Tab-separated table of C-alpha atoms and ligand atoms in Angstrom:
chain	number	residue	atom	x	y	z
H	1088	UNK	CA	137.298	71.775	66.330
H	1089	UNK	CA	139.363	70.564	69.652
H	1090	UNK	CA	136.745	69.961	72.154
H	1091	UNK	CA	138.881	71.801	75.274
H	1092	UNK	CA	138.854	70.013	78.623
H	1093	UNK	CA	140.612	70.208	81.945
H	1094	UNK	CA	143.968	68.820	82.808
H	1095	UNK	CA	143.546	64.779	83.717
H	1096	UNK	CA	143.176	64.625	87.666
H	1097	UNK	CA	144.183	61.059	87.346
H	1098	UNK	CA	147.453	61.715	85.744
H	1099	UNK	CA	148.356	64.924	87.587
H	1100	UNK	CA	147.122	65.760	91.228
H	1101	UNK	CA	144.744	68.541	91.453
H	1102	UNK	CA	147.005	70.761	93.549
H	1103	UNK	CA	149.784	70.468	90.510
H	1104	UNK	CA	150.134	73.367	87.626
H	1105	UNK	CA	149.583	76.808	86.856
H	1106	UNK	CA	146.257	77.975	88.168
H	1107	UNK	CA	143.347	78.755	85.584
H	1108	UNK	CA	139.484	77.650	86.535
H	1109	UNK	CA	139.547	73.932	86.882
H	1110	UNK	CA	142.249	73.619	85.388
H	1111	UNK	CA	141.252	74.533	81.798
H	1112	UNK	CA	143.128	75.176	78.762
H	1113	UNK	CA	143.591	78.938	78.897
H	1114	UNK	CA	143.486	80.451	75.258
H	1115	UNK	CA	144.100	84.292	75.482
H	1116	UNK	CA	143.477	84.707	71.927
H	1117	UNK	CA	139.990	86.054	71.518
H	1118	UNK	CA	139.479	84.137	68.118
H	1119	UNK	CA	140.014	80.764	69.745
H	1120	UNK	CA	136.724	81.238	71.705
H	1121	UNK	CA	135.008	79.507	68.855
H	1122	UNK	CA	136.665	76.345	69.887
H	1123	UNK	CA	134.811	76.972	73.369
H	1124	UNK	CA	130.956	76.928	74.177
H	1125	UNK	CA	131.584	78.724	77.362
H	1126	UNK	CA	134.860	80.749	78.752
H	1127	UNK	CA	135.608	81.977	82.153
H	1128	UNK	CA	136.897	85.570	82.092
H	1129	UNK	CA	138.099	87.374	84.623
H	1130	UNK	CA	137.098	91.490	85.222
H	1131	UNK	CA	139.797	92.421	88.081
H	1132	UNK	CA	138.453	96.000	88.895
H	1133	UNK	CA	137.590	97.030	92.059
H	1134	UNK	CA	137.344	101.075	91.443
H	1135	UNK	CA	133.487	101.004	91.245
H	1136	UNK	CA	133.319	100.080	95.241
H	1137	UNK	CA	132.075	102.420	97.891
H	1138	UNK	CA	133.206	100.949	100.972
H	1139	UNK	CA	135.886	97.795	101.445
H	1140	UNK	CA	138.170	97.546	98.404
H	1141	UNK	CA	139.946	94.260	97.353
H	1142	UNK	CA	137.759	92.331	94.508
H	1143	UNK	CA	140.292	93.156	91.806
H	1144	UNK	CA	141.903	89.871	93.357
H	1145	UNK	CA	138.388	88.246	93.101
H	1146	UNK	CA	139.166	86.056	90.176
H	1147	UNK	CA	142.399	84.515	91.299
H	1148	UNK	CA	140.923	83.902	94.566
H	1149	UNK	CA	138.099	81.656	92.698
H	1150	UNK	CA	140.526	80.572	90.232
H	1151	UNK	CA	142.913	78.915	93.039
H	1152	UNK	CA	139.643	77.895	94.779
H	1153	UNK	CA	138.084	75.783	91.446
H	1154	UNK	CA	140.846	73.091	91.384
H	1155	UNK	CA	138.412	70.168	93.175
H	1156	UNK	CA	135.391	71.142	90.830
H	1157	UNK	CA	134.908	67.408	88.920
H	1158	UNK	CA	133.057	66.792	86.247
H	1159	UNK	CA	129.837	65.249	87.016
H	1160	UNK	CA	126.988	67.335	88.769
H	1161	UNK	CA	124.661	64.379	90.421
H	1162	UNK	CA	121.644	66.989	91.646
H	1163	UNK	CA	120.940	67.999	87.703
H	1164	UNK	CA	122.639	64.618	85.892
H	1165	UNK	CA	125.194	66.330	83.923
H	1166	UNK	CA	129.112	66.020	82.957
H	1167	UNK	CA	129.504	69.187	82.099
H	1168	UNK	CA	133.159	68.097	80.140
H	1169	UNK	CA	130.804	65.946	78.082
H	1170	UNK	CA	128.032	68.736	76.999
H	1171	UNK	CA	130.748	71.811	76.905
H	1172	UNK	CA	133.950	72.833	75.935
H	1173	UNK	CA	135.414	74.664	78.324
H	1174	UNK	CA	137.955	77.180	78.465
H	1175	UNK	CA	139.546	79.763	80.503
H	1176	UNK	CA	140.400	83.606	78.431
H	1177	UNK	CA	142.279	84.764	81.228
H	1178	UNK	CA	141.277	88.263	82.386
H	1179	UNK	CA	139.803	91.589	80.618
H	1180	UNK	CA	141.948	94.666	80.498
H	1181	UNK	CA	141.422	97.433	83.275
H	1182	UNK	CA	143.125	100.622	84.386
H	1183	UNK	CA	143.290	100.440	88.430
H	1184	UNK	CA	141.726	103.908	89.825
H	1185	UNK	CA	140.560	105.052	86.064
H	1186	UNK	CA	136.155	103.673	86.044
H	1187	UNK	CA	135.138	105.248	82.853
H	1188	UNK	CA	138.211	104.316	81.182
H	1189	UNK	CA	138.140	100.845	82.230
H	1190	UNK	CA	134.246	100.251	81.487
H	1191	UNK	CA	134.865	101.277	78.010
H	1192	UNK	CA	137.858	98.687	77.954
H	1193	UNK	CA	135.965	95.758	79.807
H	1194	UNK	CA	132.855	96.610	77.120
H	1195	UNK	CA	134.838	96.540	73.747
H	1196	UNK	CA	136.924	93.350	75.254
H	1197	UNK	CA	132.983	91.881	76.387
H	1198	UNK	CA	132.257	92.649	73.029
H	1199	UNK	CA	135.009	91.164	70.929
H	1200	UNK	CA	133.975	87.964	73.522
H	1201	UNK	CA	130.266	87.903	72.454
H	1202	UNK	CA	131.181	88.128	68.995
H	1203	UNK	CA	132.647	85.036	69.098
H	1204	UNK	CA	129.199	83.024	69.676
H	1205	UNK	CA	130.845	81.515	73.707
H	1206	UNK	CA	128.823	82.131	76.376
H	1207	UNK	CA	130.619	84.314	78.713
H	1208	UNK	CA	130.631	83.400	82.317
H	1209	UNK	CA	132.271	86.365	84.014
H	1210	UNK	CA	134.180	86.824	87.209
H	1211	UNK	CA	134.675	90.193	89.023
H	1212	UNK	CA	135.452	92.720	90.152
H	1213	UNK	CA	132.926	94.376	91.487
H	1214	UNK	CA	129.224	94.869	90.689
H	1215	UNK	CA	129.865	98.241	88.738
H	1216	UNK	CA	131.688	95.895	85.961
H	1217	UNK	CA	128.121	94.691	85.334
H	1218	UNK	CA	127.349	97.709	83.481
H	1219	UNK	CA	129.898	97.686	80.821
H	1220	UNK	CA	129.124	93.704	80.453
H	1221	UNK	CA	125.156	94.674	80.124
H	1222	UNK	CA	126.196	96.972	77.436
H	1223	UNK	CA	128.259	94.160	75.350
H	1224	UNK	CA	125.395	91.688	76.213
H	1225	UNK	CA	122.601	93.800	74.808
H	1226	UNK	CA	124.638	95.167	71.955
H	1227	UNK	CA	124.662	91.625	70.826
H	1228	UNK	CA	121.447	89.981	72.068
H	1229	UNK	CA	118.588	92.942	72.602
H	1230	UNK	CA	117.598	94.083	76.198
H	1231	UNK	CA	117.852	90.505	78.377
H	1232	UNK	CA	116.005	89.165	81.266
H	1233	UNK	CA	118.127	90.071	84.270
H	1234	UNK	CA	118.235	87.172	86.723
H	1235	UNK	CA	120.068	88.948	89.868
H	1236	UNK	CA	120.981	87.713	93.162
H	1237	UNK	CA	122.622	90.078	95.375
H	1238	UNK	CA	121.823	91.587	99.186
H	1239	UNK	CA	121.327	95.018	97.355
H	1240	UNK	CA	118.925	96.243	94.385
H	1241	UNK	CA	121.846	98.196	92.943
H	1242	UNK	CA	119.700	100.663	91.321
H	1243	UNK	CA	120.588	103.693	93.115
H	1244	UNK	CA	120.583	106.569	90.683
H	1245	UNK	CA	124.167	107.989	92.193
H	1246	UNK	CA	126.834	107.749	94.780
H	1247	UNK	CA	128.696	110.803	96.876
H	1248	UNK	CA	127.491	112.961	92.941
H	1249	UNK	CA	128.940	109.733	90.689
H	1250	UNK	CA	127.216	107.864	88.697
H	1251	UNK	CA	128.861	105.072	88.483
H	1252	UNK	CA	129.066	102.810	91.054
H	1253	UNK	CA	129.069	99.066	92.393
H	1254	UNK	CA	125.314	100.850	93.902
H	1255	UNK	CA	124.425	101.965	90.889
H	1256	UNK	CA	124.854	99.636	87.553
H	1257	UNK	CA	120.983	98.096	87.140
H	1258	UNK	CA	119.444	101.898	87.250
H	1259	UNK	CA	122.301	103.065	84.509
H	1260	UNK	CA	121.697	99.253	82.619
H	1261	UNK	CA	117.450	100.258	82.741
H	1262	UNK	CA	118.054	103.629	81.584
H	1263	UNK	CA	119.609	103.076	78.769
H	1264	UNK	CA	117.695	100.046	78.081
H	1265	UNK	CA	119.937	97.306	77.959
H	1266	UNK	CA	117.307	95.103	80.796
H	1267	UNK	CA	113.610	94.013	80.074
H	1268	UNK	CA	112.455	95.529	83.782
H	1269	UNK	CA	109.259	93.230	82.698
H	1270	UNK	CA	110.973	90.398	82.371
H	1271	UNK	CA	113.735	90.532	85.282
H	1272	UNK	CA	113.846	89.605	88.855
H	1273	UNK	CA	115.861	90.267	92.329
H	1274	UNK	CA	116.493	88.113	94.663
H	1275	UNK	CA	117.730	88.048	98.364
H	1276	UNK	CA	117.295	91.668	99.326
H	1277	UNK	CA	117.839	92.911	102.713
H	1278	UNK	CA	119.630	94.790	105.158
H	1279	UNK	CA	118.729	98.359	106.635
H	1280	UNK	CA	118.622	100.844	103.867
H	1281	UNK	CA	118.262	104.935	103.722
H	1282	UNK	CA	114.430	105.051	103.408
H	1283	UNK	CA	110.900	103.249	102.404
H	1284	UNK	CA	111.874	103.966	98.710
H	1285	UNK	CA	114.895	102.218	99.213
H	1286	UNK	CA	112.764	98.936	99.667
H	1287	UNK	CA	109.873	100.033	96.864
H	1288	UNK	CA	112.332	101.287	94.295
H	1289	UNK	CA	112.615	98.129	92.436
H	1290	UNK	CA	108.779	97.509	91.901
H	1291	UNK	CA	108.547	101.555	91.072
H	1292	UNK	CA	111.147	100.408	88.272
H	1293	UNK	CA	109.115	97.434	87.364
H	1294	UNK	CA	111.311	94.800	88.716
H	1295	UNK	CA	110.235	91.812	90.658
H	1296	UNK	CA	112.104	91.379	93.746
H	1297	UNK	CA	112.003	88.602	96.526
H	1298	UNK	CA	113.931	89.648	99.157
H	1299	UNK	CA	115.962	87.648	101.721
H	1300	UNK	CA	113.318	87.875	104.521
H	1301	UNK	CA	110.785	86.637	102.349
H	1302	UNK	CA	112.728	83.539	100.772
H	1303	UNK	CA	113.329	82.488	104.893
H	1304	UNK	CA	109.912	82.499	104.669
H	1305	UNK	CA	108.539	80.986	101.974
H	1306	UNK	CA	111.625	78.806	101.034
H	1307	UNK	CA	113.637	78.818	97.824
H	1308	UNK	CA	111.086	77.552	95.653
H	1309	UNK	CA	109.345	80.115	95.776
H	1310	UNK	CA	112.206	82.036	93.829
H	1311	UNK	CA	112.659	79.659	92.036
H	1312	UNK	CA	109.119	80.201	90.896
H	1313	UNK	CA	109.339	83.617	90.605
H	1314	UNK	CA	112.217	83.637	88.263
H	1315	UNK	CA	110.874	81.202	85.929
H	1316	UNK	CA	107.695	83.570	86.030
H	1317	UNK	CA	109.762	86.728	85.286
H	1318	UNK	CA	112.719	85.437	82.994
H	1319	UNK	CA	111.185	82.054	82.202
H	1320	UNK	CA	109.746	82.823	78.292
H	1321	UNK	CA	111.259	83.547	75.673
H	1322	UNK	CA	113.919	86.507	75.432
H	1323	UNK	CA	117.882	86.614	76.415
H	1324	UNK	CA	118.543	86.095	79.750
H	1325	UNK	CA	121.354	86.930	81.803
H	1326	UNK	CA	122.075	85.731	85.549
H	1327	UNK	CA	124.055	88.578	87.625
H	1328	UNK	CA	125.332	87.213	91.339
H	1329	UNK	CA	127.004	89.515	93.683
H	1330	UNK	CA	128.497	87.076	96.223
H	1331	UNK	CA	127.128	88.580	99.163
H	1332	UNK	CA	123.430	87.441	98.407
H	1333	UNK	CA	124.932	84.696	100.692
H	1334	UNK	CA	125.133	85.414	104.533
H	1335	UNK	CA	128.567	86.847	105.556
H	1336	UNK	CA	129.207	82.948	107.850
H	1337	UNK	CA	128.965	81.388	104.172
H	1338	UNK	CA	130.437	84.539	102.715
H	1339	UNK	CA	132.768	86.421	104.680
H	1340	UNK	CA	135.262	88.055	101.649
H	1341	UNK	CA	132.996	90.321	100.262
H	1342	UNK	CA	132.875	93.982	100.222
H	1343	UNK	CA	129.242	95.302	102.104
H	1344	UNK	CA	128.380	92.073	103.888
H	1345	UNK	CA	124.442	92.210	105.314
H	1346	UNK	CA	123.754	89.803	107.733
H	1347	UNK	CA	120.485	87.242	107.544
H	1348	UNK	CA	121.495	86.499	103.977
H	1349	UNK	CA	121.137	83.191	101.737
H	1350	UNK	CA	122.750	79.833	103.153
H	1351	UNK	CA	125.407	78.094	100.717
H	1352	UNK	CA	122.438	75.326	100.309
H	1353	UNK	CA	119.846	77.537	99.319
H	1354	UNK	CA	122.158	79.128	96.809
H	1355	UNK	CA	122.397	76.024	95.478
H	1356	UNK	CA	119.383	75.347	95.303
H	1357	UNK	CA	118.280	78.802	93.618
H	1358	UNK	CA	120.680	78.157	90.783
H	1359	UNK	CA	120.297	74.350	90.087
H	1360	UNK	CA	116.227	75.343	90.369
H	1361	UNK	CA	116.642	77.079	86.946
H	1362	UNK	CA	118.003	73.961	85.016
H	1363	UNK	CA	116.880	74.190	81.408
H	1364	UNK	CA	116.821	77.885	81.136
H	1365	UNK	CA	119.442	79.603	78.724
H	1366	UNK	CA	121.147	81.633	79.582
H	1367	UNK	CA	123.381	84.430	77.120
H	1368	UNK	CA	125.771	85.318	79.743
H	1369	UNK	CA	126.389	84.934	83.732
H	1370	UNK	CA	128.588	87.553	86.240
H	1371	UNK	CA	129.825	86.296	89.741
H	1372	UNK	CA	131.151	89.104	91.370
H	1373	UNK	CA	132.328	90.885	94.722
H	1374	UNK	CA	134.452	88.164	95.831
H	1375	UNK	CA	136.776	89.972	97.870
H	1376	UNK	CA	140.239	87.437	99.794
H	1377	UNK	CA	141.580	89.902	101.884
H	1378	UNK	CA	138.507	89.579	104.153
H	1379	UNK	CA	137.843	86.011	103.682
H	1380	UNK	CA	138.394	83.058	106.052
H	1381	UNK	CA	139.734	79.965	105.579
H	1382	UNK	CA	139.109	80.489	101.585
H	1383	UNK	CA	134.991	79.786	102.258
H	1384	UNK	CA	133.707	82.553	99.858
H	1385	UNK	CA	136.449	81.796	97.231
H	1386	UNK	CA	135.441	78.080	97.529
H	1387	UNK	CA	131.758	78.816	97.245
H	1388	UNK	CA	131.851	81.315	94.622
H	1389	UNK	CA	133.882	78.528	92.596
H	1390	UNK	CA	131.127	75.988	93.324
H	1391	UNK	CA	128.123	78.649	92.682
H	1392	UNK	CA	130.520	79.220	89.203
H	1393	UNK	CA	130.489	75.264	88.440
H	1394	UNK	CA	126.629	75.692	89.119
H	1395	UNK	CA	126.288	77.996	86.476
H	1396	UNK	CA	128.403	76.100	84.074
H	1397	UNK	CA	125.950	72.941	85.150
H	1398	UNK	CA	122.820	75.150	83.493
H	1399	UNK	CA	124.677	76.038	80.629
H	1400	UNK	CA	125.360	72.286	80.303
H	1401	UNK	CA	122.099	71.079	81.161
H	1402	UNK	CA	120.615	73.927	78.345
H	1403	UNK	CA	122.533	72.675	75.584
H	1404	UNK	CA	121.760	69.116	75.433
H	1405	UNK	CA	118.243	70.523	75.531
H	1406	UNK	CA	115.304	68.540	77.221
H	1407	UNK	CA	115.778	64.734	78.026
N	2955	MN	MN1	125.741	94.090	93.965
N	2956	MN	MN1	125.557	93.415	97.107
């Protein structure tokens, strides 16, 4: 079995060739997966969004963004070329404007990822594709452990009489049982919302939430420790990030920015703070380059990406 690797920085420049993450072998064919322990796949759909529009264009713009990611992560001790083989599947197939008809596409094509045994690390899109990638997850692994960052609980039960919405995937994903509410956790909260429910409606669910406020306070680990509460035992997990957990400075190309949100350090430090946790599947998502600046988000949701990839890495060689 080749064990797939990027392109050699040291014999071609990283600005050089055709753009997949890092600069990974990109195998389209969904059978080839088995050569990979993780693949990054793409979920360009943006018709699930309520207010700014763009995050179709979410994974290029982290693509062309990924091409200074090296190998070796000194914070958790890790070459993540060593541990994994990495590829990137290109992108899921969506119809622009169409949401039902592309969640059922972007769930069978999920599925027929799963089924190959890779870990999926997916890139939106925006947070509606969540949904139809909960579905595939659970389908093969049982109700997970959500693990979700965001500025918003997403659990709205509808939007202007839809149902589907980038507002609205975790209350769809709980209803028809595809998340352990026991087991799962939100982090980084905030912004003014509709009403007091608004704030309460994840602990009426039975989520844990920290919100952004609160981290400020109490620092990050004290999510840290509240994830590893929540998702920590046994049980599939699954680590959701909408982009705009981070404040709008760190974060500006996203689609409902809310001010007072996570710096690019504590992000960092949330994710490498769950080292040795598996996890079945990550999302990154709501990346949006039309409104970004100077390429910031698309260059931190690369390096919040390569985080994830670090865990994965750091999971399967297993405890030192
Ligand atoms: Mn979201
Ligand atoms: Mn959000």
């Amino acid at each position: 079995m080749p064990h797939h690797r990027p392109v050699d920085a040291m014999a071609y420049p990283r600005f050089e060739g055709i753009r997949t993450f890092m600069r990974l072998p990109h195998l389209a064919e969904v059978e080839r997966l088995r050569e990979a322990d993780l693949a990054i796949v793409g979920v360009p759909f943006d018709t699930g969004a309520t207010y700014r529009v763009g995050a179709r264009f979410g994974p290029a713009g982290i693509r062309n963004e990924s091409m200074l990611l090296r190998p070796y992560h000194p914070e958790l001790a890790v070459d993540v070329h060593a541990e994994l083989s990495l590829v990137d599947h290109g992108d899921l197939p969506v119809t622009p404007g169409y949401l039902p008809e592309s969640h059922a596409q972007i769930a069978e094509a999920a599925a027929g990822v799963l089924a190959t045994g890779v870990t999926p690390l997916f890139l939106g899109g925006d947070h509606s594709v969540s949904l139809p990638l909960l579905r595939a997850v659970a389908a093969r692994h049982g109700p997970v452990a959500l693990v979700h960052v965001d500025a918003h609980a997403d659990l709205w039960p509808g939007y202007y009489g839809g149902k589907d919405t980038h507002g609205t995937p975790f209350r769809r994903a709980l209803e028809e049982g595809l998340i352990d509410p026991e087991r799962s956790v939100q982090i980084g909260l905030r912004g003014p919302v509709y009403d007091a429910d608004d704030v309460e409606v994840s602990e009426r669910l039975g989520l844990a939430s920290l919100s952004a406020d609160a981290l400020h306070r109490r620092g990050v680990d004290a999510a840290v420790e509240l994830v590893r509460k929540r998702a920590g035992g046994p049980g599939p997990r699954y680590l959701s990030f909408d982009i705009d957990a981070l404040d709008p400075v760190y974060a500006p190309g996203t689609g409902t920015p809310e001010v007072g949100g996570l710096t690019s350090v504590q992000a960092l430090r949330l994710l490498r703070g769950l080292a040795g946790l598996d996890f079945v599947g990550f999302d990154l998502v709501e990346v949006m380059p039309a409104y970004d600046v100077g390429a910031v988000t698309q260059l931190l949701a690369a390096n919040l990406a390569y985080e994830m990839i670090a865990l994965a890495a750091v999971a399967k060689r297993g405890p030192a």
